[in-house]
Short mmCIF file of C-alpha atoms in Angstrom, two decimals:
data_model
loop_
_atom_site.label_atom_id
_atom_site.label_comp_id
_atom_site.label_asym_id
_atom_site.label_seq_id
_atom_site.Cartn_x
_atom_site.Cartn_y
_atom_site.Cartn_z
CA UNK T 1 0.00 0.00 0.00
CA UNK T 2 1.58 3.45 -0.71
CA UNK T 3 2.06 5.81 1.73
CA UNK T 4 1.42 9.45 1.64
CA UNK T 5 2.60 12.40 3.15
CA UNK T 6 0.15 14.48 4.47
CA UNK T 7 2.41 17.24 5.23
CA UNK T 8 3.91 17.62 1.81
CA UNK T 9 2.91 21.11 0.44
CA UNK T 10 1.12 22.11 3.09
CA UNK T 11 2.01 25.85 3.35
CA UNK T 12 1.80 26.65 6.93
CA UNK T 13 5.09 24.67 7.01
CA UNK T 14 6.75 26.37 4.32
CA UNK T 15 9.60 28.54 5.60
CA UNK T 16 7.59 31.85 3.87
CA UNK T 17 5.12 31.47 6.08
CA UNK T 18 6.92 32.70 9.06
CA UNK T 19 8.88 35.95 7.55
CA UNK T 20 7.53 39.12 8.30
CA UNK T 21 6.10 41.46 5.70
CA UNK T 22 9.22 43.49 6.30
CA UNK T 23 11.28 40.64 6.12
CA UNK T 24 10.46 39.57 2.61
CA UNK T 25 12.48 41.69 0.59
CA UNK T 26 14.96 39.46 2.22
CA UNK T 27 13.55 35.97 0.39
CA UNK T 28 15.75 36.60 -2.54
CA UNK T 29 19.20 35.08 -0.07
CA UNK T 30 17.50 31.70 -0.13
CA UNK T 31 16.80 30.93 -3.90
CA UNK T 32 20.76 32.45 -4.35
CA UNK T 33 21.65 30.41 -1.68
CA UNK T 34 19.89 27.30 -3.55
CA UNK T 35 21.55 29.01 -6.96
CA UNK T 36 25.12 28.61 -5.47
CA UNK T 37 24.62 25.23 -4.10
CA UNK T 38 23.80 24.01 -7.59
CA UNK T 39 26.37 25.50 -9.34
CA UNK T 40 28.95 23.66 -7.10
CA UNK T 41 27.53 20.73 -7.41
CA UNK T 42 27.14 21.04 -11.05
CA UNK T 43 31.18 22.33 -11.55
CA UNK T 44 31.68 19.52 -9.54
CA UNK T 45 30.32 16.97 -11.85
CA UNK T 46 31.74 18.37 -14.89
CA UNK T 47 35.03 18.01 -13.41
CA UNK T 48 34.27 14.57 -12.13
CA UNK T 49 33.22 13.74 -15.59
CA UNK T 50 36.71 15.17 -17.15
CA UNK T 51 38.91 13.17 -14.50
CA UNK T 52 37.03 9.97 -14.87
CA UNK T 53 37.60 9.57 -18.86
CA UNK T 54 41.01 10.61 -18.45
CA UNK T 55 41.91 7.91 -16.09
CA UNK T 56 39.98 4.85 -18.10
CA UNK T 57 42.15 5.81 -21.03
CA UNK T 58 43.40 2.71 -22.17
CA UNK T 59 44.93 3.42 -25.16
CA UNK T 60 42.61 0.93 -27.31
CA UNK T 61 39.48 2.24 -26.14
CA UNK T 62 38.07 6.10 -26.91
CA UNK T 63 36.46 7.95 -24.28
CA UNK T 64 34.20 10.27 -23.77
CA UNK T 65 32.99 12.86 -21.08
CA UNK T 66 29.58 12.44 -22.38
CA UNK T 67 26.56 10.47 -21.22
CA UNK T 68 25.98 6.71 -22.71
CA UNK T 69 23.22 4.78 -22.83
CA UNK T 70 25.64 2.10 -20.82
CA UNK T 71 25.36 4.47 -18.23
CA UNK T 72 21.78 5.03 -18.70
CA UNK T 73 20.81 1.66 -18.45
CA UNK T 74 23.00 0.38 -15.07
CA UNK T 75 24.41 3.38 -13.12
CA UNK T 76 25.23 1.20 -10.32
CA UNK T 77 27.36 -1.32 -12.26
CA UNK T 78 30.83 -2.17 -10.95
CA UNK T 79 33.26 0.15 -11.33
CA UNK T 80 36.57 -0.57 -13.00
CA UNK T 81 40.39 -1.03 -11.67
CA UNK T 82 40.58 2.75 -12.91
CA UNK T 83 37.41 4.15 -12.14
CA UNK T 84 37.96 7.56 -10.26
CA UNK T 85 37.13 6.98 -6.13
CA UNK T 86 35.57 9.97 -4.76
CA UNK T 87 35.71 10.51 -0.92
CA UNK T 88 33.35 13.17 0.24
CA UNK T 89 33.56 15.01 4.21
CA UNK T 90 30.83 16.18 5.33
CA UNK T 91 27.27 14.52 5.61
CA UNK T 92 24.93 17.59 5.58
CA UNK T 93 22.77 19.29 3.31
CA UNK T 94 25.57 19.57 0.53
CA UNK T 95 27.45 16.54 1.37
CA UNK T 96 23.83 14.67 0.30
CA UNK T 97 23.08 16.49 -2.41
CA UNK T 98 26.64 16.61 -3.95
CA UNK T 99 26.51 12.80 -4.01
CA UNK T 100 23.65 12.66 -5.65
CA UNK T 101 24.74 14.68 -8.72
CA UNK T 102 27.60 12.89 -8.48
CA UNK T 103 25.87 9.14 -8.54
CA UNK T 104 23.76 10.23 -11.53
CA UNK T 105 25.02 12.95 -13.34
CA UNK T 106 29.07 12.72 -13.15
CA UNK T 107 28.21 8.67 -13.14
CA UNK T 108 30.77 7.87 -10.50
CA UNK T 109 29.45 3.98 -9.76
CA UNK T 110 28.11 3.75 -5.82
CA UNK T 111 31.21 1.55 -5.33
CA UNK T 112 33.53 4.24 -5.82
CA UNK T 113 31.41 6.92 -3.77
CA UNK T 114 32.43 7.18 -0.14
CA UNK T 115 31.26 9.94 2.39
CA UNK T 116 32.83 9.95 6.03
CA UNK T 117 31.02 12.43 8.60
CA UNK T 118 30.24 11.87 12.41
CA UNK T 119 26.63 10.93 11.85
CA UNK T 120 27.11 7.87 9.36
CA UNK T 121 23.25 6.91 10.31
CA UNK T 122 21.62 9.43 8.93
CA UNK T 123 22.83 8.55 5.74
CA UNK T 124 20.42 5.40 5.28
CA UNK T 125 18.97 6.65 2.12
CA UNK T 126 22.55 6.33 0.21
CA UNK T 127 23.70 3.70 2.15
CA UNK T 128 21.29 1.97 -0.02
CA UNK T 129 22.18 2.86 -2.74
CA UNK T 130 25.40 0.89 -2.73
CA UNK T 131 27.26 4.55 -1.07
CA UNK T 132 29.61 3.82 1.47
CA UNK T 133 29.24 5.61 4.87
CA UNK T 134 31.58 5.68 7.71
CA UNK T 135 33.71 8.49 10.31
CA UNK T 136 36.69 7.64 9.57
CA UNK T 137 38.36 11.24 7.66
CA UNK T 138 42.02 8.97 7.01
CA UNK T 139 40.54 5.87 5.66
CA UNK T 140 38.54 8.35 3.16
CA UNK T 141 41.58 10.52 1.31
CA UNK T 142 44.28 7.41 1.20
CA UNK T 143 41.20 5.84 -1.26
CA UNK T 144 40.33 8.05 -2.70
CA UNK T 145 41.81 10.21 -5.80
CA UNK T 146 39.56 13.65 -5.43
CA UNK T 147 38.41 14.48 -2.29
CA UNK T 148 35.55 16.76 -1.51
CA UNK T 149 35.26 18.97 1.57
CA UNK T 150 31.77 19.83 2.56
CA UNK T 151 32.33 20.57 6.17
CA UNK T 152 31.29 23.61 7.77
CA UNK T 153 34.23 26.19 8.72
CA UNK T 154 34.03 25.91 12.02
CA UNK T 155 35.84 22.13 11.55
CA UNK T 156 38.06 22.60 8.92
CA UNK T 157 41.44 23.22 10.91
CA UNK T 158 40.59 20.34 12.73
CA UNK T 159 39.71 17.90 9.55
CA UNK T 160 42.95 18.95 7.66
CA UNK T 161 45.14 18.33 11.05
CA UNK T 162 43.76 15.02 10.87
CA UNK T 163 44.26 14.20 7.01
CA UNK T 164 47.19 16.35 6.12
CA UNK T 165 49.67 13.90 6.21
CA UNK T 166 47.47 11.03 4.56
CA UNK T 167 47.11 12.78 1.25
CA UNK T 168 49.06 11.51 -1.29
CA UNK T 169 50.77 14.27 -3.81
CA UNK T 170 48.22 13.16 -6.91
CA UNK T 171 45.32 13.03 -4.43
CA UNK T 172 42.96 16.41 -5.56
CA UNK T 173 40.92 18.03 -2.51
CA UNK T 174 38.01 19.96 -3.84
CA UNK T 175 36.94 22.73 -0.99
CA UNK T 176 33.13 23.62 -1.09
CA UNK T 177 34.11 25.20 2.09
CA UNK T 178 33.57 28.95 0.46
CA UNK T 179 34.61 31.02 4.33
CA UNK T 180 37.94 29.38 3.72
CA UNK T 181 40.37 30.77 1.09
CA UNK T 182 42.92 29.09 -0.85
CA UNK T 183 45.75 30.42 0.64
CA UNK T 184 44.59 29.26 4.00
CA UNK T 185 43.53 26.22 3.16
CA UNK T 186 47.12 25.25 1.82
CA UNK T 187 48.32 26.18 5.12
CA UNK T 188 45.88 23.96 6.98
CA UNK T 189 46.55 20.88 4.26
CA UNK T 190 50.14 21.51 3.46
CA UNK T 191 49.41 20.63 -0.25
CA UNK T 192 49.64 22.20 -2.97
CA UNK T 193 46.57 19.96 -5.36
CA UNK T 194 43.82 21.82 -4.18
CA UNK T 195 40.62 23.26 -6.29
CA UNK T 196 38.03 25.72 -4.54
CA UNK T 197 36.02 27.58 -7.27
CA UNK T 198 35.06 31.23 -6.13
CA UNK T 199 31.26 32.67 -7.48
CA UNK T 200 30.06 36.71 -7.19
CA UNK T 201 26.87 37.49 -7.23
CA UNK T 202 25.08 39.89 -8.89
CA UNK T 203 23.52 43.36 -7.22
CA UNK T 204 20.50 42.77 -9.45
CA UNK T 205 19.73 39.22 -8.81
CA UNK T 206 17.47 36.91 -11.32
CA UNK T 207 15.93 34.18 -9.67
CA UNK T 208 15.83 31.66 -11.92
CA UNK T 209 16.99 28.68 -9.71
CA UNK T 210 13.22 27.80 -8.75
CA UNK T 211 12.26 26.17 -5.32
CA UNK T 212 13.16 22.38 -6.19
CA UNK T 213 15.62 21.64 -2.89
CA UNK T 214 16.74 17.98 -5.49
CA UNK T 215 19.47 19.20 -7.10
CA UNK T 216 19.62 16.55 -8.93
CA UNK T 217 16.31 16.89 -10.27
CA UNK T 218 16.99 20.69 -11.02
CA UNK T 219 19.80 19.89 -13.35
CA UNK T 220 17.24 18.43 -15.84
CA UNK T 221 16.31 21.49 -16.37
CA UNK T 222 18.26 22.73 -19.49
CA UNK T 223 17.52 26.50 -18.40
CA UNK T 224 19.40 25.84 -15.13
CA UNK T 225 21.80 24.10 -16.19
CA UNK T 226 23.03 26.90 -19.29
CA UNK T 227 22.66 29.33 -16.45
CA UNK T 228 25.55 27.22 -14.82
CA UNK T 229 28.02 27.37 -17.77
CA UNK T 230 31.28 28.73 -16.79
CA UNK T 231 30.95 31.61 -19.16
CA UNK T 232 27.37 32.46 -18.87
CA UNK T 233 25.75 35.46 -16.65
CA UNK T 234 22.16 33.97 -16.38
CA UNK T 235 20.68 33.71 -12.76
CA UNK T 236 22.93 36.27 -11.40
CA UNK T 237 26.18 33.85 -10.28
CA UNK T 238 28.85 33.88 -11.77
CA UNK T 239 32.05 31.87 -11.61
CA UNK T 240 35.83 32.79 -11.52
CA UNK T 241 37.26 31.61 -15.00
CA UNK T 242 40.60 31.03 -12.97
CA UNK T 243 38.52 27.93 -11.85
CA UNK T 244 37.94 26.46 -15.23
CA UNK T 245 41.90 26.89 -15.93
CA UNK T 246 42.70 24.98 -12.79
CA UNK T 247 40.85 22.46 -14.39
CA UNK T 248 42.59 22.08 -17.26
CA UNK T 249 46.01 21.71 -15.51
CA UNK T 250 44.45 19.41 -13.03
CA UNK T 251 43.80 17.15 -16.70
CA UNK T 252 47.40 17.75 -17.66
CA UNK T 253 48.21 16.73 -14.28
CA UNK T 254 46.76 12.83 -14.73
CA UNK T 255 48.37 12.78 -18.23
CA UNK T 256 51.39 13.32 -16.33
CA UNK T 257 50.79 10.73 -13.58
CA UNK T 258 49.93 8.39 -16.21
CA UNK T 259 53.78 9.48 -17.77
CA UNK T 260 51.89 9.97 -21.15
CA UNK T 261 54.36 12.63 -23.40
CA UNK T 262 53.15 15.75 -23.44
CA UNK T 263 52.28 15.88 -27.46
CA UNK T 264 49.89 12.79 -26.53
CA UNK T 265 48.58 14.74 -23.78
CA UNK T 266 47.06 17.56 -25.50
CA UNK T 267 46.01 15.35 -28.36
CA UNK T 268 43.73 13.35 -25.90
CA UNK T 269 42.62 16.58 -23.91
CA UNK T 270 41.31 18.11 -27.56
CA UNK T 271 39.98 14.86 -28.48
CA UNK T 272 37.74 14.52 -25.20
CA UNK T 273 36.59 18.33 -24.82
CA UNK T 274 37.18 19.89 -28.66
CA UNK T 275 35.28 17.31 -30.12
CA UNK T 276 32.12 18.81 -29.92
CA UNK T 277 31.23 21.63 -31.90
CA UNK T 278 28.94 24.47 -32.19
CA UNK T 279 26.51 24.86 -34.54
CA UNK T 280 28.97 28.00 -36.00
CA UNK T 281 31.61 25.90 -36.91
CA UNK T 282 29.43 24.38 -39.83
CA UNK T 283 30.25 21.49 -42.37
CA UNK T 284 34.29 22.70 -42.32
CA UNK T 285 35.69 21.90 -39.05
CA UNK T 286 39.54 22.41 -39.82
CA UNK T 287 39.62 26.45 -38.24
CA UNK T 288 38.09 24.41 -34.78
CA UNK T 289 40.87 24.62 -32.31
CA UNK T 290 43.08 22.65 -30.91
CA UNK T 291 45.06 22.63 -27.59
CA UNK T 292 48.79 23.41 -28.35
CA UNK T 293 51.83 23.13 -25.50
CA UNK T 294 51.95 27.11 -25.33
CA UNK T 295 48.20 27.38 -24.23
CA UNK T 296 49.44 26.06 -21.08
CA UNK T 297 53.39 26.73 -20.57
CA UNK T 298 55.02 30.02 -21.79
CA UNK T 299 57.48 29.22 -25.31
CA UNK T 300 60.55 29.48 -23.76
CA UNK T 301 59.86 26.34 -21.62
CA UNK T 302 57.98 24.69 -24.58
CA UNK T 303 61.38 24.98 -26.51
CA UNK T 304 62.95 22.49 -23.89
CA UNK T 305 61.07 19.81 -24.14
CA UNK T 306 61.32 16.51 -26.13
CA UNK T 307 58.93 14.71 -27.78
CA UNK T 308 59.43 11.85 -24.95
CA UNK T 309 58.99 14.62 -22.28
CA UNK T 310 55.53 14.89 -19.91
CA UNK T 311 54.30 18.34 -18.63
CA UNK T 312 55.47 18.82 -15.60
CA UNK T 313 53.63 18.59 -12.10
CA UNK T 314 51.16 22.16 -12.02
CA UNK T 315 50.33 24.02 -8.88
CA UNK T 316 46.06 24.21 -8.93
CA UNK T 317 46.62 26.80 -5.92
CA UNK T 318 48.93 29.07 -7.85
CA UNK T 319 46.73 28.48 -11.36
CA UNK T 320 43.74 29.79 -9.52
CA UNK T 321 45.55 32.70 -8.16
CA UNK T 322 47.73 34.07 -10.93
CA UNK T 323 47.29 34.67 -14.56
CA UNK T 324 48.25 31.69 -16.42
CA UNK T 325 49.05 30.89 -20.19
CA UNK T 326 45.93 29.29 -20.27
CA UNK T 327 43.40 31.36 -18.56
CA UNK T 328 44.94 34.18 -20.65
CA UNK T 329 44.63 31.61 -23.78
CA UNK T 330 40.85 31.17 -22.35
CA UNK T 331 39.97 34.98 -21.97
CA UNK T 332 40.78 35.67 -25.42
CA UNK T 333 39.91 32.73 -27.70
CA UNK T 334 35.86 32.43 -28.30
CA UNK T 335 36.12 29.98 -30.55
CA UNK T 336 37.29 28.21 -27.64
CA UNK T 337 35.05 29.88 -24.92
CA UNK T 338 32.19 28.44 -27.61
CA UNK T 339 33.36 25.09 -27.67
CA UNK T 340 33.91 24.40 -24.49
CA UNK T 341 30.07 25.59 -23.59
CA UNK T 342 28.95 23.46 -25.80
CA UNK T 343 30.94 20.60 -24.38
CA UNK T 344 29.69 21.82 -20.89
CA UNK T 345 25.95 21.51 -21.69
CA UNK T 346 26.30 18.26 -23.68
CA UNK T 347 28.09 16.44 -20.57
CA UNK T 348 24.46 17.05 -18.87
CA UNK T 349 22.59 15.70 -21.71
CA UNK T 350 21.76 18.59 -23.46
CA UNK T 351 22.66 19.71 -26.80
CA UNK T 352 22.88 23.57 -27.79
CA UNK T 353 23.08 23.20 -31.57
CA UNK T 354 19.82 20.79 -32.07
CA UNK T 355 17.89 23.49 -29.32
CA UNK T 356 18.95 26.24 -31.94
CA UNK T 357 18.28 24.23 -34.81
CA UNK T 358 14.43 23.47 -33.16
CA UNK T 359 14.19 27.38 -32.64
CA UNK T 360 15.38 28.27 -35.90
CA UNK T 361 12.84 26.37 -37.10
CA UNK T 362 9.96 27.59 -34.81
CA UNK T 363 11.08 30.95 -36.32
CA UNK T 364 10.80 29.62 -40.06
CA UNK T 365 7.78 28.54 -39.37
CA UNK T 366 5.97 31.93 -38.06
CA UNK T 367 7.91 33.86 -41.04
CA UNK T 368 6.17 31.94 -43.06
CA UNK T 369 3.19 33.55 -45.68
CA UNK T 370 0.01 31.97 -44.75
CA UNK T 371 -2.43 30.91 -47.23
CA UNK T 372 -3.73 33.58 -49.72
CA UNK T 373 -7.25 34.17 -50.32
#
């Protein structure tokens, strides 16, 4: 027999019930606050997504960042020897929710999914759903490869006391903690792999988040989730760019675990986020671009190195806080700002150029002449 809630919807329980008249003017710091907590976890999934193909690169196999029907049809299958493990601390609000996305829209296999925080019980809804659960902060980073901290700030000094000496050199920590800046947080970790992406927001704020507290849900939403697109100013939020650089040189970092040469590096990285194309790039696709070795190093190191040689090991803290070849490279090239959109929105199932092509024909049809008499 189904059960029903009687309490769901019922509006004397909704939090706008009990602001002032006064006080509403105010509302508008909850739907940013829900607007900010799903463009983390959304980032966050688009990154997952990058770092997983990378590391099931095989060399006979192609990969690709975006979603298969494979996926589709089992996203709790078994994960493989190379499957990225993500460790997630904190159980809260954005702990939950982050794993979600993460489950079904980075498709990061339940196996490889573990979240440590001091009340593992509450966590009975992802427990069964293959998630791992536990308090143990040191058993969590030496698994896992990328390591997300949704604590609050109040227990950060403590957490990184605890872990700092656990993480291993390729191990990336991903800091949702936004109180917490990156130069502190290298203090507290004493490591230098570290990603925290930095939003503004807006004076004249668009609400266009909606109330849905699933993120998960919300990011079916193709509105939401172009308003989430590193480059785009929709919804008020925006991100730092710096962020999507750090990114980039987090990739090149793998490549270079994975002692692949740096000319087979960059070949891969255009393959798996160049290969899909805006509808302005047409039939002819040769003027598309292409990473090169000085988008990311400046020429006079790119003229020392061999053909044999990797990239070497990047700094995300300094890449995020200085102007880099790259996130110069990314300021000024459109083409590639373009592409990389489009590669954005398609990793979430959505595809820009058949929405234009549907609207361009919508348009074709009103232009044209009706019916003479």
């Amino acid at each position: 027999m189904e059960t029903v809630d009687l309490m769901d919807n019922l509006k004397s329980l909704q939090f706008e019930q009990g602001v002032q008249e006064e006080e509403t003017p105010w509302l508008f710091l909850q739907s940013r606050s829900r607007g900010l907590m799903i463009q983390a976890c959304a980032h966050a999934a688009f990154f997952c997504r990058l770092l997983r193909a990378l590391r099931k690169m095989d060399g006979s196999t192609s990969v690709s960042m975006l979603p298969s029907e494979e996926e589709e049809e089992d996203p709790y299958k078994k994960p493989s020897k190379r499957d990225l493990k993500v460790g997630i601390i904190g159980g809260g609000r954005l702990g939950k929710q982050l794993a979600l996305v993460l489950l079904h829209w980075a498709s990061i296999p339940a196996q490889s999914l573990h979240i440590s925080t001091r009340r593992p019980e509450t966590l009975n809804d992802l427990q069964k759903m293959g998630i791992q659960c536990f308090y143990h902060n040191c058993f969590l980073v030496e698994w896992a490869n990328l390591v997300f901290l949704c604590c609050l700030p109040s227990q950060l000094p403590h957490i990184c006391l605890e872990i700092n000496t656990r993480l291993a050199k390729s191990c990336i920590v991903y800091s949702l903690v936004t109180a917490v800046p990156l130069p502190r947080l290298k203090q507290l970790l004493c490591h230098p792999t570290i990603l925290r992406p930095q939003y503004q927001c807006a004076e004249n704020y668009i609400d266009i988040w909606g109330s849905n507290e699933d993120i998960r849900s919300a990011l079916q939403d193709p509105e939401i989730v172009q308003a989430t697109s590193p480059y785009s100013t929709n919804g008020g939020i925006t991100l730092n760019i710096r962020w999507l650089a750090a990114v980039f040189y987090a990739a090149l970092n793998i490549c270079t675990l994975r002692e692949i040469p740096y000319q087979q590096g960059l070949k891969v990285l255009s393959d798996l986020c160049l290969s899909v194309h805006p509808q302005t790039c047409g039939k002819d696709k040769t003027n598309c671009p292409r990473f090169t070795v000085t988008d990311f190093v400046n020429q006079a190191f790119a003229n020392t190195l061999n053909p044999s040689n990797v990239f070497p090991w990047f700094d995300l803290i300094t890449v995020q806080l200085k102007e880099t070849p790259f996130s110069q490279h990314l300021g000024k090239s459109v083409i590639l700002q373009e592409h990389l959109t489009v590669l954005y929105s398609a990793s979430f199932g959505i595809s820009l150029s058949q929405e234009t092509e549907e609207e361009k024909e919508g348009e074709e049809e009103e232009e044209a002449p009706g019916p003479q008499s």
